[in-house]
């Protein structure tokens, strides 16, 4: 049986994109889109009353009528026990900690590619399949396997020769800038060579986290590639 998914997202374009992504992942079906906390409650109540309850919520944290975590508390109090994947730009460690404490099973940071989105849903599907196949009473090893399916050993490995520490520094430099930056400018910020900075910037652009631009000097001449955080 397909997993019924409710997309909770206030931005129209993002909501439509996430809904389209759901339709592209085998085993998942869109149950609806809610643009606010109020719409979310109505949609869940209607689905439950119709005998087709929502299985999974893709929850944005910043809604026009409340925070996603506040909404989640209300849903649990109302008896809605569907699973939740946070799909949000909220990077605050405190928010992440609270989300985990309230039972959010996975946390997906914007922006992301379809491949990343699909991997999260497939990871969740594996968890559900293991849970449904588990006996009524489980032993420790089976519990570890269930929870481990939601906590993989790590993301896809970085390209050969790239380090997580340098990627983190380049990402921070780009995110904190108030304008587009060239590879030379990023290199100066992180203390790396221009070639190294450019390699990491290209990786961020290729994975949909940064955008490329073209910048010309005051006297014209050869254009320079610039990068900005999406």
PDB file of N, CA, C and O in Angstrom, residues 119-164:
ATOM      1  N   UNK A 119      16.152   9.968  -1.751  1.00  0.00           N
ATOM      2  CA  UNK A 119      16.883   9.109  -0.822  1.00  0.00           C
ATOM      3  C   UNK A 119      16.265   9.140   0.570  1.00  0.00           C
ATOM      4  O   UNK A 119      16.217   8.116   1.261  1.00  0.00           O
ATOM      5  N   UNK A 120      15.760  10.312   0.991  1.00  0.00           N
ATOM      6  CA  UNK A 120      15.124  10.410   2.302  1.00  0.00           C
ATOM      7  C   UNK A 120      13.823   9.613   2.336  1.00  0.00           C
ATOM      8  O   UNK A 120      13.539   8.901   3.309  1.00  0.00           O
ATOM      9  N   UNK A 121      13.021   9.733   1.277  1.00  0.00           N
ATOM     10  CA  UNK A 121      11.771   8.980   1.243  1.00  0.00           C
ATOM     11  C   UNK A 121      12.021   7.481   1.151  1.00  0.00           C
ATOM     12  O   UNK A 121      11.311   6.685   1.775  1.00  0.00           O
ATOM     13  N   UNK A 122      13.021   7.085   0.407  1.00  0.00           N
ATOM     14  CA  UNK A 122      13.351   5.663   0.314  1.00  0.00           C
ATOM     15  C   UNK A 122      13.867   5.143   1.650  1.00  0.00           C
ATOM     16  O   UNK A 122      13.589   4.000   2.031  1.00  0.00           O
ATOM     17  N   UNK A 123      14.599   5.972   2.351  1.00  0.00           N
ATOM     18  CA  UNK A 123      15.072   5.611   3.691  1.00  0.00           C
ATOM     19  C   UNK A 123      13.891   5.409   4.629  1.00  0.00           C
ATOM     20  O   UNK A 123      13.844   4.448   5.410  1.00  0.00           O
ATOM     21  N   UNK A 124      12.908   6.313   4.532  1.00  0.00           N
ATOM     22  CA  UNK A 124      11.702   6.188   5.363  1.00  0.00           C
ATOM     23  C   UNK A 124      10.916   4.937   4.968  1.00  0.00           C
ATOM     24  O   UNK A 124      10.395   4.228   5.836  1.00  0.00           O
ATOM     25  N   UNK A 125      10.827   4.659   3.668  1.00  0.00           N
ATOM     26  CA  UNK A 125      10.095   3.477   3.203  1.00  0.00           C
ATOM     27  C   UNK A 125      10.732   2.204   3.731  1.00  0.00           C
ATOM     28  O   UNK A 125      10.032   1.244   4.104  1.00  0.00           O
ATOM     29  N   UNK A 126      12.053   2.175   3.798  1.00  0.00           N
ATOM     30  CA  UNK A 126      12.755   1.014   4.343  1.00  0.00           C
ATOM     31  C   UNK A 126      12.410   0.826   5.816  1.00  0.00           C
ATOM     32  O   UNK A 126      12.183  -0.301   6.274  1.00  0.00           O
ATOM     33  N   UNK A 127      12.346   1.923   6.541  1.00  0.00           N
ATOM     34  CA  UNK A 127      11.966   1.877   7.961  1.00  0.00           C
ATOM     35  C   UNK A 127      10.556   1.307   8.123  1.00  0.00           C
ATOM     36  O   UNK A 127      10.315   0.425   8.953  1.00  0.00           O
ATOM     37  N   UNK A 128       9.610   1.792   7.316  1.00  0.00           N
ATOM     38  CA  UNK A 128       8.225   1.303   7.403  1.00  0.00           C
ATOM     39  C   UNK A 128       8.144  -0.179   7.073  1.00  0.00           C
ATOM     40  O   UNK A 128       7.419  -0.942   7.718  1.00  0.00           O
ATOM     41  N   UNK A 129       8.878  -0.590   6.051  1.00  0.00           N
ATOM     42  CA  UNK A 129       8.847  -2.000   5.648  1.00  0.00           C
ATOM     43  C   UNK A 129       9.387  -2.887   6.767  1.00  0.00           C
ATOM     44  O   UNK A 129       8.830  -3.957   7.055  1.00  0.00           O
ATOM     45  N   UNK A 130      10.460  -2.448   7.402  1.00  0.00           N
ATOM     46  CA  UNK A 130      11.030  -3.219   8.509  1.00  0.00           C
ATOM     47  C   UNK A 130      10.052  -3.271   9.690  1.00  0.00           C
ATOM     48  O   UNK A 130       9.903  -4.304  10.350  1.00  0.00           O
ATOM     49  N   UNK A 131       9.383  -2.155   9.941  1.00  0.00           N
ATOM     50  CA  UNK A 131       8.454  -2.081  11.055  1.00  0.00           C
ATOM     51  C   UNK A 131       7.257  -2.997  10.835  1.00  0.00           C
ATOM     52  O   UNK A 131       6.813  -3.706  11.753  1.00  0.00           O
ATOM     53  N   UNK A 132       6.733  -2.992   9.613  1.00  0.00           N
ATOM     54  CA  UNK A 132       5.577  -3.827   9.303  1.00  0.00           C
ATOM     55  C   UNK A 132       5.921  -5.313   9.330  1.00  0.00           C
ATOM     56  O   UNK A 132       5.064  -6.151   9.622  1.00  0.00           O
ATOM     57  N   UNK A 133       7.169  -5.635   9.027  1.00  0.00           N
ATOM     58  CA  UNK A 133       7.584  -7.036   9.000  1.00  0.00           C
ATOM     59  C   UNK A 133       8.028  -7.541  10.368  1.00  0.00           C
ATOM     60  O   UNK A 133       8.213  -8.751  10.546  1.00  0.00           O
ATOM     61  N   UNK A 134       8.184  -6.645  11.312  1.00  0.00           N
ATOM     62  CA  UNK A 134       8.685  -7.034  12.636  1.00  0.00           C
ATOM     63  C   UNK A 134       7.621  -7.801  13.410  1.00  0.00           C
ATOM     64  O   UNK A 134       6.419  -7.562  13.255  1.00  0.00           O
ATOM     65  N   UNK A 135       8.019  -8.702  14.265  1.00  0.00           N
ATOM     66  CA  UNK A 135       7.053  -9.432  15.105  1.00  0.00           C
ATOM     67  C   UNK A 135       6.465  -8.512  16.166  1.00  0.00           C
ATOM     68  O   UNK A 135       6.919  -7.366  16.350  1.00  0.00           O
ATOM     69  N   UNK A 136       5.435  -8.999  16.850  1.00  0.00           N
ATOM     70  CA  UNK A 136       4.786  -8.170  17.863  1.00  0.00           C
ATOM     71  C   UNK A 136       5.740  -7.808  18.991  1.00  0.00           C
ATOM     72  O   UNK A 136       5.647  -6.731  19.580  1.00  0.00           O
ATOM     73  N   UNK A 137       6.631  -8.718  19.317  1.00  0.00           N
ATOM     74  CA  UNK A 137       7.651  -8.442  20.320  1.00  0.00           C
ATOM     75  C   UNK A 137       9.023  -8.584  19.662  1.00  0.00           C
ATOM     76  O   UNK A 137       9.274  -9.543  18.938  1.00  0.00           O
ATOM     77  N   UNK A 138       9.890  -7.631  19.924  1.00  0.00           N
ATOM     78  CA  UNK A 138      11.192  -7.628  19.264  1.00  0.00           C
ATOM     79  C   UNK A 138      12.310  -7.785  20.289  1.00  0.00           C
ATOM     80  O   UNK A 138      12.143  -7.472  21.472  1.00  0.00           O
ATOM     81  N   UNK A 139      13.432  -8.260  19.794  1.00  0.00           N
ATOM     82  CA  UNK A 139      14.635  -8.357  20.627  1.00  0.00           C
ATOM     83  C   UNK A 139      15.508  -7.149  20.331  1.00  0.00           C
ATOM     84  O   UNK A 139      15.249  -6.370  19.406  1.00  0.00           O
ATOM     85  N   UNK A 140      16.571  -6.975  21.099  1.00  0.00           N
ATOM     86  CA  UNK A 140      17.394  -5.777  20.988  1.00  0.00           C
ATOM     87  C   UNK A 140      17.951  -5.580  19.586  1.00  0.00           C
ATOM     88  O   UNK A 140      17.950  -4.463  19.052  1.00  0.00           O
ATOM     89  N   UNK A 141      18.413  -6.659  18.966  1.00  0.00           N
ATOM     90  CA  UNK A 141      18.994  -6.542  17.633  1.00  0.00           C
ATOM     91  C   UNK A 141      17.971  -6.022  16.630  1.00  0.00           C
ATOM     92  O   UNK A 141      18.302  -5.223  15.747  1.00  0.00           O
ATOM     93  N   UNK A 142      16.735  -6.457  16.756  1.00  0.00           N
ATOM     94  CA  UNK A 142      15.691  -5.994  15.837  1.00  0.00           C
ATOM     95  C   UNK A 142      15.352  -4.525  16.074  1.00  0.00           C
ATOM     96  O   UNK A 142      15.099  -3.771  15.127  1.00  0.00           O
ATOM     97  N   UNK A 143      15.366  -4.096  17.334  1.00  0.00           N
ATOM     98  CA  UNK A 143      15.148  -2.683  17.641  1.00  0.00           C
ATOM     99  C   UNK A 143      16.260  -1.842  17.026  1.00  0.00           C
ATOM    100  O   UNK A 143      16.016  -0.794  16.405  1.00  0.00           O
ATOM    101  N   UNK A 144      17.504  -2.306  17.167  1.00  0.00           N
ATOM    102  CA  UNK A 144      18.647  -1.578  16.619  1.00  0.00           C
ATOM    103  C   UNK A 144      18.541  -1.448  15.103  1.00  0.00           C
ATOM    104  O   UNK A 144      18.855  -0.397  14.531  1.00  0.00           O
ATOM    105  N   UNK A 145      18.081  -2.507  14.456  1.00  0.00           N
ATOM    106  CA  UNK A 145      17.949  -2.472  13.000  1.00  0.00           C
ATOM    107  C   UNK A 145      16.847  -1.509  12.571  1.00  0.00           C
ATOM    108  O   UNK A 145      16.990  -0.780  11.580  1.00  0.00           O
ATOM    109  N   UNK A 146      15.741  -1.492  13.319  1.00  0.00           N
ATOM    110  CA  UNK A 146      14.645  -0.575  13.002  1.00  0.00           C
ATOM    111  C   UNK A 146      15.101   0.878  13.099  1.00  0.00           C
ATOM    112  O   UNK A 146      14.905   1.675  12.183  1.00  0.00           O
ATOM    113  N   UNK A 147      15.691   1.213  14.226  1.00  0.00           N
ATOM    114  CA  UNK A 147      16.134   2.590  14.422  1.00  0.00           C
ATOM    115  C   UNK A 147      17.304   2.924  13.506  1.00  0.00           C
ATOM    116  O   UNK A 147      17.436   4.063  13.039  1.00  0.00           O
ATOM    117  N   UNK A 148      18.139   1.935  13.225  1.00  0.00           N
ATOM    118  CA  UNK A 148      19.276   2.169  12.349  1.00  0.00           C
ATOM    119  C   UNK A 148      18.868   2.493  10.925  1.00  0.00           C
ATOM    120  O   UNK A 148      19.584   3.199  10.214  1.00  0.00           O
ATOM    121  N   UNK A 149      17.708   2.025  10.498  1.00  0.00           N
ATOM    122  CA  UNK A 149      17.250   2.334   9.149  1.00  0.00           C
ATOM    123  C   UNK A 149      16.919   3.809   8.988  1.00  0.00           C
ATOM    124  O   UNK A 149      16.888   4.336   7.869  1.00  0.00           O
ATOM    125  N   UNK A 150      16.669   4.508  10.106  1.00  0.00           N
ATOM    126  CA  UNK A 150      16.439   5.948  10.074  1.00  0.00           C
ATOM    127  C   UNK A 150      17.706   6.740  10.348  1.00  0.00           C
ATOM    128  O   UNK A 150      17.704   7.972  10.251  1.00  0.00           O
ATOM    129  N   UNK A 151      18.773   6.065  10.706  1.00  0.00           N
ATOM    130  CA  UNK A 151      20.023   6.738  11.031  1.00  0.00           C
ATOM    131  C   UNK A 151      21.156   6.072  10.250  1.00  0.00           C
ATOM    132  O   UNK A 151      21.915   5.286  10.792  1.00  0.00           O
ATOM    133  N   UNK A 152      21.248   6.384   8.963  1.00  0.00           N
ATOM    134  CA  UNK A 152      22.294   5.757   8.150  1.00  0.00           C
ATOM    135  C   UNK A 152      23.670   6.211   8.601  1.00  0.00           C
ATOM    136  O   UNK A 152      23.809   7.194   9.325  1.00  0.00           O
ATOM    137  N   UNK A 153      24.680   5.505   8.146  1.00  0.00           N
ATOM    138  CA  UNK A 153      26.045   5.804   8.574  1.00  0.00           C
ATOM    139  C   UNK A 153      26.525   7.149   8.070  1.00  0.00           C
ATOM    140  O   UNK A 153      27.437   7.736   8.617  1.00  0.00           O
ATOM    141  N   UNK A 154      25.921   7.687   7.030  1.00  0.00           N
ATOM    142  CA  UNK A 154      26.349   8.996   6.537  1.00  0.00           C
ATOM    143  C   UNK A 154      25.785   9.268   5.170  1.00  0.00           C
ATOM    144  O   UNK A 154      25.116   8.441   4.564  1.00  0.00           O
ATOM    145  N   UNK A 155      26.023  10.486   4.657  1.00  0.00           N
ATOM    146  CA  UNK A 155      25.571  10.861   3.334  1.00  0.00           C
ATOM    147  C   UNK A 155      26.471  10.211   2.282  1.00  0.00           C
ATOM    148  O   UNK A 155      27.470   9.566   2.595  1.00  0.00           O
ATOM    149  N   UNK A 156      26.119  10.406   1.038  1.00  0.00           N
ATOM    150  CA  UNK A 156      26.966   9.917  -0.024  1.00  0.00           C
ATOM    151  C   UNK A 156      28.356  10.534   0.143  1.00  0.00           C
ATOM    152  O   UNK A 156      28.485  11.698   0.508  1.00  0.00           O
ATOM    153  N   UNK A 157      29.406   9.736  -0.070  1.00  0.00           N
ATOM    154  CA  UNK A 157      30.748  10.254   0.157  1.00  0.00           C
ATOM    155  C   UNK A 157      31.065  11.432  -0.751  1.00  0.00           C
ATOM    156  O   UNK A 157      30.574  11.531  -1.877  1.00  0.00           O
ATOM    157  N   UNK A 158      31.908  12.333  -0.255  1.00  0.00           N
ATOM    158  CA  UNK A 158      32.349  13.464  -1.063  1.00  0.00           C
ATOM    159  C   UNK A 158      33.258  12.957  -2.175  1.00  0.00           C
ATOM    160  O   UNK A 158      33.869  11.888  -2.065  1.00  0.00           O
ATOM    161  N   UNK A 159      33.371  13.713  -3.259  1.00  0.00           N
ATOM    162  CA  UNK A 159      34.314  13.323  -4.320  1.00  0.00           C
ATOM    163  C   UNK A 159      35.721  13.152  -3.752  1.00  0.00           C
ATOM    164  O   UNK A 159      36.100  13.795  -2.769  1.00  0.00           O
ATOM    165  N   UNK A 160      36.491  12.304  -4.368  1.00  0.00           N
ATOM    166  CA  UNK A 160      37.839  12.003  -3.900  1.00  0.00           C
ATOM    167  C   UNK A 160      38.671  13.278  -3.768  1.00  0.00           C
ATOM    168  O   UNK A 160      38.677  14.128  -4.665  1.00  0.00           O
ATOM    169  N   UNK A 161      39.354  13.402  -2.636  1.00  0.00           N
ATOM    170  CA  UNK A 161      40.219  14.556  -2.419  1.00  0.00           C
ATOM    171  C   UNK A 161      39.546  15.732  -1.734  1.00  0.00           C
ATOM    172  O   UNK A 161      40.209  16.717  -1.405  1.00  0.00           O
ATOM    173  N   UNK A 162      38.239  15.637  -1.492  1.00  0.00           N
ATOM    174  CA  UNK A 162      37.521  16.715  -0.824  1.00  0.00           C
ATOM    175  C   UNK A 162      37.292  16.341   0.639  1.00  0.00           C
ATOM    176  O   UNK A 162      37.053  15.178   0.957  1.00  0.00           O
ATOM    177  N   UNK A 163      37.359  17.346   1.509  1.00  0.00           N
ATOM    178  CA  UNK A 163      37.168  17.092   2.936  1.00  0.00           C
ATOM    179  C   UNK A 163      35.918  17.795   3.435  1.00  0.00           C
ATOM    180  O   UNK A 163      35.552  18.874   2.939  1.00  0.00           O
ATOM    181  N   UNK A 164      35.269  17.189   4.426  1.00  0.00           N
ATOM    182  CA  UNK A 164      34.059  17.784   5.003  1.00  0.00           C
ATOM    183  C   UNK A 164      34.374  19.119   5.676  1.00  0.00           C
ATOM    184  O   UNK A 164      33.570  20.054   5.635  1.00  0.00           O
TER     185      UNK A 164
END
